[in-house]
CSV table of C-alpha atoms in Angstrom, one decimal:
chain,number,residue,atom,x,y,z
B,1,UNK,CA,-20.4,4.2,-1.8
B,2,UNK,CA,-21.2,8.1,-2.7
B,3,UNK,CA,-20.2,10.6,-5.4
B,4,UNK,CA,-18.2,13.0,-3.1
B,5,UNK,CA,-18.8,16.5,-4.2
B,6,UNK,CA,-16.2,19.2,-4.8
B,7,UNK,CA,-15.2,21.0,-1.9
B,8,UNK,CA,-13.1,24.7,-1.6
B,9,UNK,CA,-9.7,23.7,-3.4
B,10,UNK,CA,-10.5,20.2,-4.2
B,11,UNK,CA,-12.2,18.1,-7.3
B,12,UNK,CA,-15.3,15.8,-6.7
B,13,UNK,CA,-14.7,12.2,-6.8
B,14,UNK,CA,-16.3,8.5,-7.1
B,15,UNK,CA,-15.7,6.8,-3.8
B,16,UNK,CA,-16.1,3.0,-5.0
B,17,UNK,CA,-16.3,0.4,-1.9
B,18,UNK,CA,-15.7,-3.2,-1.9
B,19,UNK,CA,-16.2,-5.9,1.2
B,20,UNK,CA,-13.7,-7.9,2.0
B,21,UNK,CA,-14.6,-10.9,-0.4
B,22,UNK,CA,-13.8,-8.0,-3.1
B,23,UNK,CA,-17.8,-7.7,-4.2
B,24,UNK,CA,-18.6,-4.0,-4.5
B,25,UNK,CA,-20.6,-2.7,-1.7
B,26,UNK,CA,-24.2,-2.2,-2.6
B,27,UNK,CA,-25.5,-0.1,0.4
B,28,UNK,CA,-25.7,3.3,-0.9
B,29,UNK,CA,-29.2,4.7,-1.7
B,30,UNK,CA,-28.1,6.1,-5.2
B,31,UNK,CA,-27.5,2.6,-6.2
B,32,UNK,CA,-24.2,0.9,-7.2
B,33,UNK,CA,-21.4,3.1,-7.1
B,34,UNK,CA,-19.6,1.9,-10.3
B,35,UNK,CA,-22.5,1.8,-12.5
B,36,UNK,CA,-22.9,5.5,-12.1
B,37,UNK,CA,-19.1,5.7,-12.7
B,38,UNK,CA,-19.1,4.0,-16.0
B,39,UNK,CA,-22.5,5.9,-17.2
B,40,UNK,CA,-20.3,9.2,-16.4
B,41,UNK,CA,-16.9,8.0,-18.5
B,42,UNK,CA,-19.6,6.7,-21.4
B,43,UNK,CA,-20.9,10.0,-21.5
B,44,UNK,CA,-19.3,12.3,-24.3
B,45,UNK,CA,-21.1,15.3,-23.1
B,46,UNK,CA,-18.9,15.2,-19.6
B,47,UNK,CA,-16.0,16.1,-21.9
B,48,UNK,CA,-13.5,13.8,-19.5
B,49,UNK,CA,-10.2,13.5,-20.9
B,50,UNK,CA,-8.0,11.7,-17.8
B,51,UNK,CA,-9.5,9.4,-15.3
B,52,UNK,CA,-7.2,9.0,-12.2
B,53,UNK,CA,-7.8,5.9,-10.0
B,54,UNK,CA,-6.5,6.1,-6.6
B,55,UNK,CA,-6.0,3.6,-4.1
B,56,UNK,CA,-5.5,3.9,-0.3
B,57,UNK,CA,-3.2,1.6,2.0
B,58,UNK,CA,-3.8,0.5,5.3
B,59,UNK,CA,-6.9,2.5,6.3
B,60,UNK,CA,-9.4,0.1,7.1
B,61,UNK,CA,-12.6,1.9,7.2
B,62,UNK,CA,-14.7,4.1,5.0
B,63,UNK,CA,-14.1,7.4,7.0
B,64,UNK,CA,-10.2,7.0,7.4
B,65,UNK,CA,-10.3,6.6,3.4
B,66,UNK,CA,-12.4,9.2,2.6
B,67,UNK,CA,-10.2,11.5,4.8
B,68,UNK,CA,-7.0,10.6,3.3
B,69,UNK,CA,-8.5,11.1,-0.5
B,70,UNK,CA,-9.8,14.5,0.7
B,71,UNK,CA,-6.8,15.5,1.6
B,72,UNK,CA,-4.8,14.2,-0.9
B,73,UNK,CA,-6.8,15.6,-3.8
B,74,UNK,CA,-6.7,19.0,-2.0
B,75,UNK,CA,-3.0,18.6,-2.3
B,76,UNK,CA,-3.2,18.1,-6.0
B,77,UNK,CA,-5.5,21.1,-6.4
B,78,UNK,CA,-2.8,23.2,-4.8
B,79,UNK,CA,-0.6,22.7,-7.7
B,80,UNK,CA,-2.0,25.7,-9.7
B,81,UNK,CA,1.0,25.6,-12.4
B,82,UNK,CA,0.5,21.8,-13.1
B,83,UNK,CA,-3.2,22.6,-13.8
B,84,UNK,CA,-2.5,25.5,-16.3
B,85,UNK,CA,0.0,23.5,-18.0
B,86,UNK,CA,-2.4,20.5,-18.3
B,87,UNK,CA,-5.0,23.1,-19.9
B,88,UNK,CA,-2.3,24.3,-22.4
B,89,UNK,CA,-1.1,21.1,-23.2
B,90,UNK,CA,-4.4,19.6,-23.6
B,91,UNK,CA,-7.3,21.9,-24.5
B,92,UNK,CA,-10.3,20.8,-22.8
B,93,UNK,CA,-8.5,18.9,-20.2
B,94,UNK,CA,-11.0,17.5,-17.6
B,95,UNK,CA,-9.9,15.0,-15.0
B,96,UNK,CA,-12.3,12.2,-13.4
B,97,UNK,CA,-11.1,10.9,-10.1
B,98,UNK,CA,-12.0,7.6,-8.9
B,99,UNK,CA,-11.1,6.6,-5.3
B,100,UNK,CA,-11.3,3.1,-4.2
B,101,UNK,CA,-11.7,1.5,-1.1
B,102,UNK,CA,-10.9,-1.7,-0.1
B,103,UNK,CA,-11.1,-3.7,3.3
B,104,UNK,CA,-7.5,-3.2,4.6
B,105,UNK,CA,-7.5,-3.3,8.5
B,106,UNK,CA,-4.4,-1.5,10.3
B,107,UNK,CA,-2.2,-3.6,11.8
B,108,UNK,CA,-1.2,-1.8,15.1
B,109,UNK,CA,-3.3,-1.8,18.2
B,110,UNK,CA,-4.7,1.4,18.3
B,111,UNK,CA,-8.1,0.5,19.8
B,112,UNK,CA,-6.6,-0.5,22.9
B,113,UNK,CA,-4.7,2.4,24.0
B,114,UNK,CA,-1.3,3.7,24.2
B,115,UNK,CA,0.3,1.4,27.3
B,116,UNK,CA,1.0,-2.2,27.8
B,117,UNK,CA,-1.8,-2.3,30.5
B,118,UNK,CA,-4.4,-5.0,29.7
B,119,UNK,CA,-6.6,-2.8,32.2
B,120,UNK,CA,-10.5,-2.7,30.7
B,121,UNK,CA,-11.1,0.7,29.7
B,122,UNK,CA,-14.6,2.1,30.5
B,123,UNK,CA,-15.9,1.9,27.2
B,124,UNK,CA,-13.7,-1.0,25.9
B,125,UNK,CA,-14.3,-4.7,25.5
B,126,UNK,CA,-15.2,-6.6,28.6
B,127,UNK,CA,-12.5,-9.2,27.7
B,128,UNK,CA,-9.7,-7.5,25.7
B,129,UNK,CA,-8.0,-11.1,25.2
B,130,UNK,CA,-11.1,-12.2,23.7
B,131,UNK,CA,-11.5,-9.0,21.8
B,132,UNK,CA,-8.0,-9.5,20.5
B,133,UNK,CA,-8.0,-13.0,19.3
B,134,UNK,CA,-11.0,-11.8,17.2
B,135,UNK,CA,-9.4,-8.9,16.0
B,136,UNK,CA,-6.1,-10.7,14.9
B,137,UNK,CA,-8.1,-13.6,13.3
B,138,UNK,CA,-9.8,-11.1,11.1
B,139,UNK,CA,-6.7,-9.7,10.3
B,140,UNK,CA,-4.4,-12.9,9.8
B,141,UNK,CA,-6.4,-15.8,9.4
B,142,UNK,CA,-9.6,-17.3,11.1
B,143,UNK,CA,-9.4,-20.9,11.7
B,144,UNK,CA,-9.8,-23.0,14.8
B,145,UNK,CA,-6.1,-23.8,15.1
B,146,UNK,CA,-5.3,-20.0,14.5
B,147,UNK,CA,-7.3,-18.8,17.3
B,148,UNK,CA,-6.0,-21.5,19.6
B,149,UNK,CA,-2.6,-20.1,18.6
B,150,UNK,CA,-3.7,-16.7,19.0
B,151,UNK,CA,-5.3,-17.5,22.3
B,152,UNK,CA,-1.9,-18.8,23.8
B,153,UNK,CA,0.1,-15.6,22.3
B,154,UNK,CA,-2.2,-13.1,23.9
B,155,UNK,CA,-2.9,-15.0,27.4
B,156,UNK,CA,1.1,-15.1,27.5
B,157,UNK,CA,1.2,-10.9,26.7
B,158,UNK,CA,-1.4,-10.7,29.6
B,159,UNK,CA,1.2,-12.4,32.1
B,160,UNK,CA,4.3,-10.7,30.9
B,161,UNK,CA,4.1,-8.2,27.9
B,162,UNK,CA,7.5,-7.5,27.5
B,163,UNK,CA,9.8,-10.7,28.5
B,164,UNK,CA,13.3,-10.9,27.9
B,165,UNK,CA,12.3,-13.4,25.2
B,166,UNK,CA,9.6,-15.2,23.8
B,167,UNK,CA,9.1,-18.5,25.8
B,168,UNK,CA,9.0,-22.1,23.8
B,169,UNK,CA,5.4,-21.9,24.0
B,170,UNK,CA,5.1,-18.6,22.4
B,171,UNK,CA,7.3,-19.5,19.7
B,172,UNK,CA,5.7,-22.7,18.8
B,173,UNK,CA,2.2,-20.5,18.6
B,174,UNK,CA,3.7,-18.3,16.3
B,175,UNK,CA,4.9,-21.0,13.9
B,176,UNK,CA,1.5,-22.5,13.9
B,177,UNK,CA,-0.2,-19.4,13.2
B,178,UNK,CA,2.0,-18.5,10.3
B,179,UNK,CA,1.4,-22.1,9.1
B,180,UNK,CA,-2.1,-21.9,9.4
B,181,UNK,CA,-1.9,-18.5,7.3
B,182,UNK,CA,0.3,-20.3,4.7
B,183,UNK,CA,2.6,-17.0,4.7
B,184,UNK,CA,5.5,-19.2,3.7
B,185,UNK,CA,8.4,-17.9,1.6
B,186,UNK,CA,7.8,-20.2,-1.5
B,187,UNK,CA,6.8,-18.2,-4.6
B,188,UNK,CA,7.1,-14.9,-5.6
B,189,UNK,CA,3.9,-13.0,-5.0
B,190,UNK,CA,3.9,-10.0,-2.8
B,191,UNK,CA,3.0,-12.0,0.5
B,192,UNK,CA,5.8,-14.2,-0.3
B,193,UNK,CA,8.8,-11.8,-0.2
B,194,UNK,CA,10.0,-13.3,3.3
B,195,UNK,CA,12.8,-15.6,4.7
B,196,UNK,CA,12.2,-18.4,7.0
B,197,UNK,CA,9.8,-17.1,9.7
B,198,UNK,CA,11.5,-16.5,12.6
B,199,UNK,CA,9.4,-15.1,15.7
B,200,UNK,CA,12.4,-15.2,18.4
B,201,UNK,CA,14.7,-13.3,16.0
B,202,UNK,CA,12.0,-10.8,15.0
B,203,UNK,CA,11.0,-10.1,18.8
B,204,UNK,CA,14.4,-9.4,19.9
B,205,UNK,CA,14.8,-7.3,16.9
B,206,UNK,CA,11.8,-5.1,18.1
B,207,UNK,CA,13.4,-4.9,21.8
B,208,UNK,CA,16.7,-3.7,20.4
B,209,UNK,CA,15.5,-1.2,18.4
B,210,UNK,CA,12.4,-0.3,20.7
B,211,UNK,CA,12.7,3.6,20.2
B,212,UNK,CA,12.0,3.2,16.3
B,213,UNK,CA,8.8,1.0,16.9
B,214,UNK,CA,7.3,3.0,19.6
B,215,UNK,CA,5.4,1.4,22.6
B,216,UNK,CA,7.2,-1.5,24.7
B,217,UNK,CA,9.4,-2.3,21.9
B,218,UNK,CA,7.0,-2.4,19.3
B,219,UNK,CA,4.2,-4.2,20.9
B,220,UNK,CA,6.0,-6.7,23.2
B,221,UNK,CA,4.9,-10.4,22.8
B,222,UNK,CA,2.2,-8.8,20.2
B,223,UNK,CA,4.6,-7.1,18.2
B,224,UNK,CA,5.5,-10.2,16.3
B,225,UNK,CA,1.5,-10.5,15.7
B,226,UNK,CA,2.0,-7.0,13.9
B,227,UNK,CA,4.2,-8.3,11.6
B,228,UNK,CA,2.1,-11.3,10.6
B,229,UNK,CA,-0.8,-8.9,10.2
B,230,UNK,CA,1.1,-6.5,8.0
B,231,UNK,CA,2.1,-9.6,5.6
B,232,UNK,CA,-1.5,-10.8,5.4
B,233,UNK,CA,-2.6,-7.2,4.4
B,234,UNK,CA,-0.4,-7.2,1.5
B,235,UNK,CA,-1.6,-10.8,0.2
B,236,UNK,CA,-5.1,-8.9,0.2
B,237,UNK,CA,-4.0,-6.3,-1.5
B,238,UNK,CA,-2.8,-8.4,-4.1
B,239,UNK,CA,-5.7,-10.5,-4.4
B,240,UNK,CA,-7.9,-7.7,-4.5
B,241,UNK,CA,-6.0,-5.6,-7.1
B,242,UNK,CA,-5.6,-8.7,-9.4
B,243,UNK,CA,-9.6,-9.7,-9.4
B,244,UNK,CA,-11.9,-6.5,-8.4
B,245,UNK,CA,-9.0,-3.9,-9.3
B,246,UNK,CA,-8.4,-5.2,-12.6
B,247,UNK,CA,-12.0,-5.7,-13.7
B,248,UNK,CA,-13.2,-2.5,-12.7
B,249,UNK,CA,-10.3,-1.0,-14.7
B,250,UNK,CA,-11.1,-2.9,-17.6
B,251,UNK,CA,-14.9,-1.9,-17.4
B,252,UNK,CA,-14.1,1.6,-17.3
B,253,UNK,CA,-11.7,1.5,-20.4
B,254,UNK,CA,-14.4,-0.3,-22.1
B,255,UNK,CA,-17.4,1.9,-20.9
B,256,UNK,CA,-15.9,5.0,-22.9
B,257,UNK,CA,-16.9,5.6,-26.7
B,258,UNK,CA,-13.3,7.8,-26.8
B,259,UNK,CA,-9.8,7.3,-25.6
B,260,UNK,CA,-9.5,8.1,-22.3
B,261,UNK,CA,-6.2,8.5,-20.5
B,262,UNK,CA,-5.9,6.4,-17.3
B,263,UNK,CA,-3.7,7.3,-14.4
B,264,UNK,CA,-2.9,4.8,-11.5
B,265,UNK,CA,-1.7,6.3,-8.2
B,266,UNK,CA,-1.6,4.0,-5.0
B,267,UNK,CA,0.0,4.6,-1.4
B,268,UNK,CA,1.6,2.0,0.8
B,269,UNK,CA,-0.5,-1.3,0.0
B,270,UNK,CA,-2.3,0.5,-2.3
B,271,UNK,CA,0.5,0.4,-4.6
B,272,UNK,CA,0.1,-3.3,-4.6
B,273,UNK,CA,-3.4,-3.1,-5.5
B,274,UNK,CA,-2.9,-0.7,-8.6
B,275,UNK,CA,0.4,-2.8,-9.6
B,276,UNK,CA,-2.3,-5.9,-9.6
B,277,UNK,CA,-4.9,-4.1,-11.5
B,278,UNK,CA,-2.5,-3.7,-14.2
B,279,UNK,CA,-0.9,-7.3,-13.6
B,280,UNK,CA,-4.0,-9.2,-13.5
B,281,UNK,CA,-4.6,-12.8,-12.1
B,282,UNK,CA,-1.1,-14.0,-11.1
B,283,UNK,CA,0.7,-10.9,-12.8
B,284,UNK,CA,-0.2,-12.5,-16.2
B,285,UNK,CA,-3.7,-10.6,-17.3
B,286,UNK,CA,-4.1,-8.4,-20.0
B,287,UNK,CA,-5.2,-4.6,-20.3
B,288,UNK,CA,-7.3,-3.2,-22.9
B,289,UNK,CA,-4.7,-0.1,-23.4
B,290,UNK,CA,-1.5,0.9,-21.5
B,291,UNK,CA,-2.1,3.4,-18.6
B,292,UNK,CA,-0.4,6.7,-18.9
B,293,UNK,CA,1.2,6.8,-15.6
B,294,UNK,CA,1.9,4.8,-12.6
B,295,UNK,CA,2.6,6.7,-9.2
B,296,UNK,CA,3.9,4.5,-6.2
B,297,UNK,CA,3.9,6.8,-3.0
B,298,UNK,CA,5.7,4.9,0.2
B,299,UNK,CA,5.3,1.5,-1.9
B,300,UNK,CA,5.2,-1.2,0.8
B,301,UNK,CA,6.0,-3.4,-2.2
B,302,UNK,CA,9.3,-5.2,-2.8
B,303,UNK,CA,11.8,-3.0,-4.4
B,304,UNK,CA,12.5,-6.3,-7.1
B,305,UNK,CA,8.6,-6.5,-7.6
B,306,UNK,CA,9.3,-5.1,-11.4
B,307,UNK,CA,12.7,-6.7,-12.4
B,308,UNK,CA,13.6,-9.4,-14.6
B,309,UNK,CA,15.5,-11.3,-12.2
B,310,UNK,CA,15.8,-11.1,-8.4
B,311,UNK,CA,19.3,-10.9,-7.4
B,312,UNK,CA,20.3,-13.8,-5.5
B,313,UNK,CA,17.5,-15.9,-6.3
B,314,UNK,CA,18.0,-17.0,-9.7
B,315,UNK,CA,15.3,-17.5,-12.4
B,316,UNK,CA,13.0,-15.9,-9.7
B,317,UNK,CA,11.2,-12.8,-11.7
B,318,UNK,CA,9.5,-9.9,-10.2
B,319,UNK,CA,5.8,-10.6,-9.8
B,320,UNK,CA,5.1,-7.6,-11.6
B,321,UNK,CA,7.7,-7.8,-14.2
B,322,UNK,CA,5.1,-8.0,-16.8
B,323,UNK,CA,4.0,-4.3,-16.0
B,324,UNK,CA,7.2,-2.9,-17.5
B,325,UNK,CA,8.0,-5.9,-19.8
B,326,UNK,CA,4.7,-5.3,-21.5
B,327,UNK,CA,4.6,-1.7,-21.7
B,328,UNK,CA,1.6,-1.6,-19.8
B,329,UNK,CA,2.6,2.0,-18.5
B,330,UNK,CA,2.9,4.2,-21.4
B,331,UNK,CA,4.3,7.3,-19.4
B,332,UNK,CA,6.3,7.0,-16.4
B,333,UNK,CA,6.3,5.1,-13.0
B,334,UNK,CA,7.3,7.3,-10.5
B,335,UNK,CA,7.9,6.1,-6.6
B,336,UNK,CA,8.7,8.1,-3.8
B,337,UNK,CA,11.1,7.6,-0.5
B,338,UNK,CA,11.5,8.3,2.7
B,339,UNK,CA,14.0,7.5,5.3
B,340,UNK,CA,11.3,8.4,7.9
B,341,UNK,CA,8.9,5.9,6.8
B,342,UNK,CA,9.4,3.6,9.7
B,343,UNK,CA,6.3,1.0,8.0
B,344,UNK,CA,8.7,0.3,4.8
B,345,UNK,CA,12.0,0.9,6.7
B,346,UNK,CA,11.6,-1.4,9.7
B,347,UNK,CA,8.5,-3.4,9.5
B,348,UNK,CA,8.7,-4.4,6.1
B,349,UNK,CA,12.2,-6.6,6.6
B,350,UNK,CA,11.1,-7.6,10.0
B,351,UNK,CA,7.4,-8.9,8.4
B,352,UNK,CA,10.0,-10.6,5.9
B,353,UNK,CA,11.4,-12.7,8.8
B,354,UNK,CA,14.9,-11.0,8.6
B,355,UNK,CA,15.0,-10.4,12.3
B,356,UNK,CA,18.9,-9.2,13.2
B,357,UNK,CA,19.4,-8.3,9.3
B,358,UNK,CA,17.5,-5.1,9.6
B,359,UNK,CA,20.5,-3.4,8.9
B,360,UNK,CA,20.2,-5.2,5.4
B,361,UNK,CA,23.5,-5.6,3.7
B,362,UNK,CA,27.2,-3.9,3.6
B,363,UNK,CA,27.0,0.2,2.9
B,364,UNK,CA,25.7,0.6,-0.6
B,365,UNK,CA,24.2,-2.3,-1.2
B,366,UNK,CA,20.5,-3.2,-1.4
B,367,UNK,CA,18.7,-5.7,0.6
B,368,UNK,CA,17.0,-8.7,-0.2
B,369,UNK,CA,13.9,-7.7,1.4
B,370,UNK,CA,13.2,-4.0,1.6
B,371,UNK,CA,10.4,-2.1,0.1
B,372,UNK,CA,10.2,0.6,-2.6
B,373,UNK,CA,8.9,3.3,0.0
B,374,UNK,CA,12.7,3.0,1.3
B,375,UNK,CA,14.7,1.6,-1.5
B,376,UNK,CA,12.6,2.6,-4.8
B,377,UNK,CA,12.1,0.5,-8.0
B,378,UNK,CA,15.2,-1.6,-8.4
B,379,UNK,CA,16.8,-4.7,-10.3
B,380,UNK,CA,17.9,-6.1,-13.3
B,381,UNK,CA,15.6,-5.0,-16.3
B,382,UNK,CA,15.0,-1.9,-14.5
B,383,UNK,CA,16.6,1.0,-15.8
B,384,UNK,CA,15.4,3.8,-13.0
B,385,UNK,CA,16.8,7.4,-12.1
B,386,UNK,CA,17.3,8.7,-9.1
B,387,UNK,CA,16.3,12.2,-8.4
B,388,UNK,CA,15.1,14.4,-5.4
B,389,UNK,CA,11.4,15.6,-4.9
B,390,UNK,CA,11.5,19.2,-6.2
B,391,UNK,CA,9.2,22.0,-5.6
B,392,UNK,CA,6.1,22.6,-7.7
B,393,UNK,CA,7.9,25.4,-9.8
B,394,UNK,CA,10.3,22.7,-11.1
B,395,UNK,CA,10.0,20.6,-14.1
B,396,UNK,CA,11.0,16.8,-13.9
B,397,UNK,CA,11.1,16.2,-17.6
B,398,UNK,CA,10.3,12.9,-17.1
B,399,UNK,CA,10.5,10.5,-20.5
B,400,UNK,CA,7.5,7.9,-21.7
B,401,UNK,CA,8.2,4.4,-20.3
B,402,UNK,CA,11.0,5.8,-17.7
B,403,UNK,CA,10.9,4.7,-14.1
B,404,UNK,CA,11.9,7.3,-11.5
B,405,UNK,CA,12.7,7.0,-7.9
B,406,UNK,CA,12.0,10.5,-6.2
B,407,UNK,CA,13.9,10.6,-2.7
B,408,UNK,CA,11.8,12.6,-0.4
B,409,UNK,CA,13.0,12.4,3.1
B,410,UNK,CA,12.8,16.6,3.2
B,411,UNK,CA,9.1,16.5,2.6
B,412,UNK,CA,7.7,13.1,3.9
B,413,UNK,CA,9.0,13.5,7.3
B,414,UNK,CA,6.4,14.1,9.7
B,415,UNK,CA,4.6,11.2,12.0
B,416,UNK,CA,5.2,9.4,14.8
B,417,UNK,CA,4.3,5.9,16.5
B,418,UNK,CA,4.8,2.4,14.4
B,419,UNK,CA,4.6,3.5,11.1
B,420,UNK,CA,6.7,7.1,11.2
B,421,UNK,CA,6.1,9.4,8.1
B,422,UNK,CA,4.6,6.5,6.0
B,423,UNK,CA,1.6,8.4,5.2
B,424,UNK,CA,2.8,12.0,5.1
B,425,UNK,CA,2.2,12.2,1.4
B,426,UNK,CA,-0.4,15.2,1.2
B,427,UNK,CA,2.2,17.6,0.1
B,428,UNK,CA,2.6,19.8,-2.9
B,429,UNK,CA,5.9,18.6,-3.8
B,430,UNK,CA,4.4,15.0,-3.8
B,431,UNK,CA,1.0,16.1,-6.0
B,432,UNK,CA,3.3,17.9,-8.2
B,433,UNK,CA,5.6,14.8,-9.2
B,434,UNK,CA,2.1,12.8,-9.7
B,435,UNK,CA,0.9,15.5,-12.0
B,436,UNK,CA,4.3,16.1,-14.0
B,437,UNK,CA,4.2,12.2,-14.5
B,438,UNK,CA,0.7,12.3,-15.8
B,439,UNK,CA,1.3,15.0,-18.4
B,440,UNK,CA,4.5,13.5,-19.7
B,441,UNK,CA,2.5,11.9,-22.5
B,442,UNK,CA,0.6,13.8,-25.2
């Protein structure tokens, strides 16, 4: 992976890529990118003081993640007042950015056009059914039984993409696929934040709220596949963060002969990557030193992830509870929310198998299944402060160790399709919040 050169209004950054097995890619002519990063951090002559580790969400390929990082770092570079404050607060302040690219396939069917037709496009695959089976097998689970179930589901969609209800055969195929994917409700990992899997109920919810989900009721028969794919990517994010992410952070912390300040920034499933990087294997690992800030932008992980005791599930702790309990973030934890984020507001609870309970709970109550990108960081043991996203000329006065939920619907509001405004984060207001979090501790 390359070292990206600075551009007008944007700092340069290291882009470290990993394959589906969590191993770093080694196809760059310059060598292994992490080696270059570690040598840079170990060299006193570079003058680096702060390291920002950034993780994308469901981007899929390298060009897409690079495009997001370019846009995000341009927004960071637009915050002149924050940069001036950093220079004043920490003379010699010099940040170094490390972007991570991990294998996170998108969960829509963008490659198959905008309609519900299965006609073969001129430049498309000769057999779109086989292509969809291959596609979702790579996203969810690739076993003979899973492929057989996928074949039945996709074939049913070819016959009728938008039936009144799923046939018993398709419901059974979905249940077999869910079983093969091992996405049951037991446990507390990010992928286990689910109720009993109800494909018929999910399908009916997609049809009832079709305008919120885009084309043919959120994918027609294939809409339920999207929820399974959504959940599989959550689990991949956890596994990647616990293994490759935590190892990379440890190596960077150990490489420098001096004290460097580390800041973690995640978007979407990248928030799981960053939390798992701090948590380590099964959330019980260790870090060489606390990081200075953790920013969770439109997080696609449970609102109960960091709490001591999940409401309604006695004795069940949030999977990333130790991040707060052990003081692994010396500065603030900051999260953003938006009412226009369809990915966390609609797809997340549907992926949890909630079906007709998308309305969550009574007014004013929090749902059993909901995402930080919609509801913030919540639960017993979490003392959170609710604020609104502010203009870059205003200060937040974040406190070290505090948790802050920033309502950003006035800013994070642009977007269409199945994800809504989920990726609309490249704004000065959002970047300002990340800067303010990073500059809280001295």
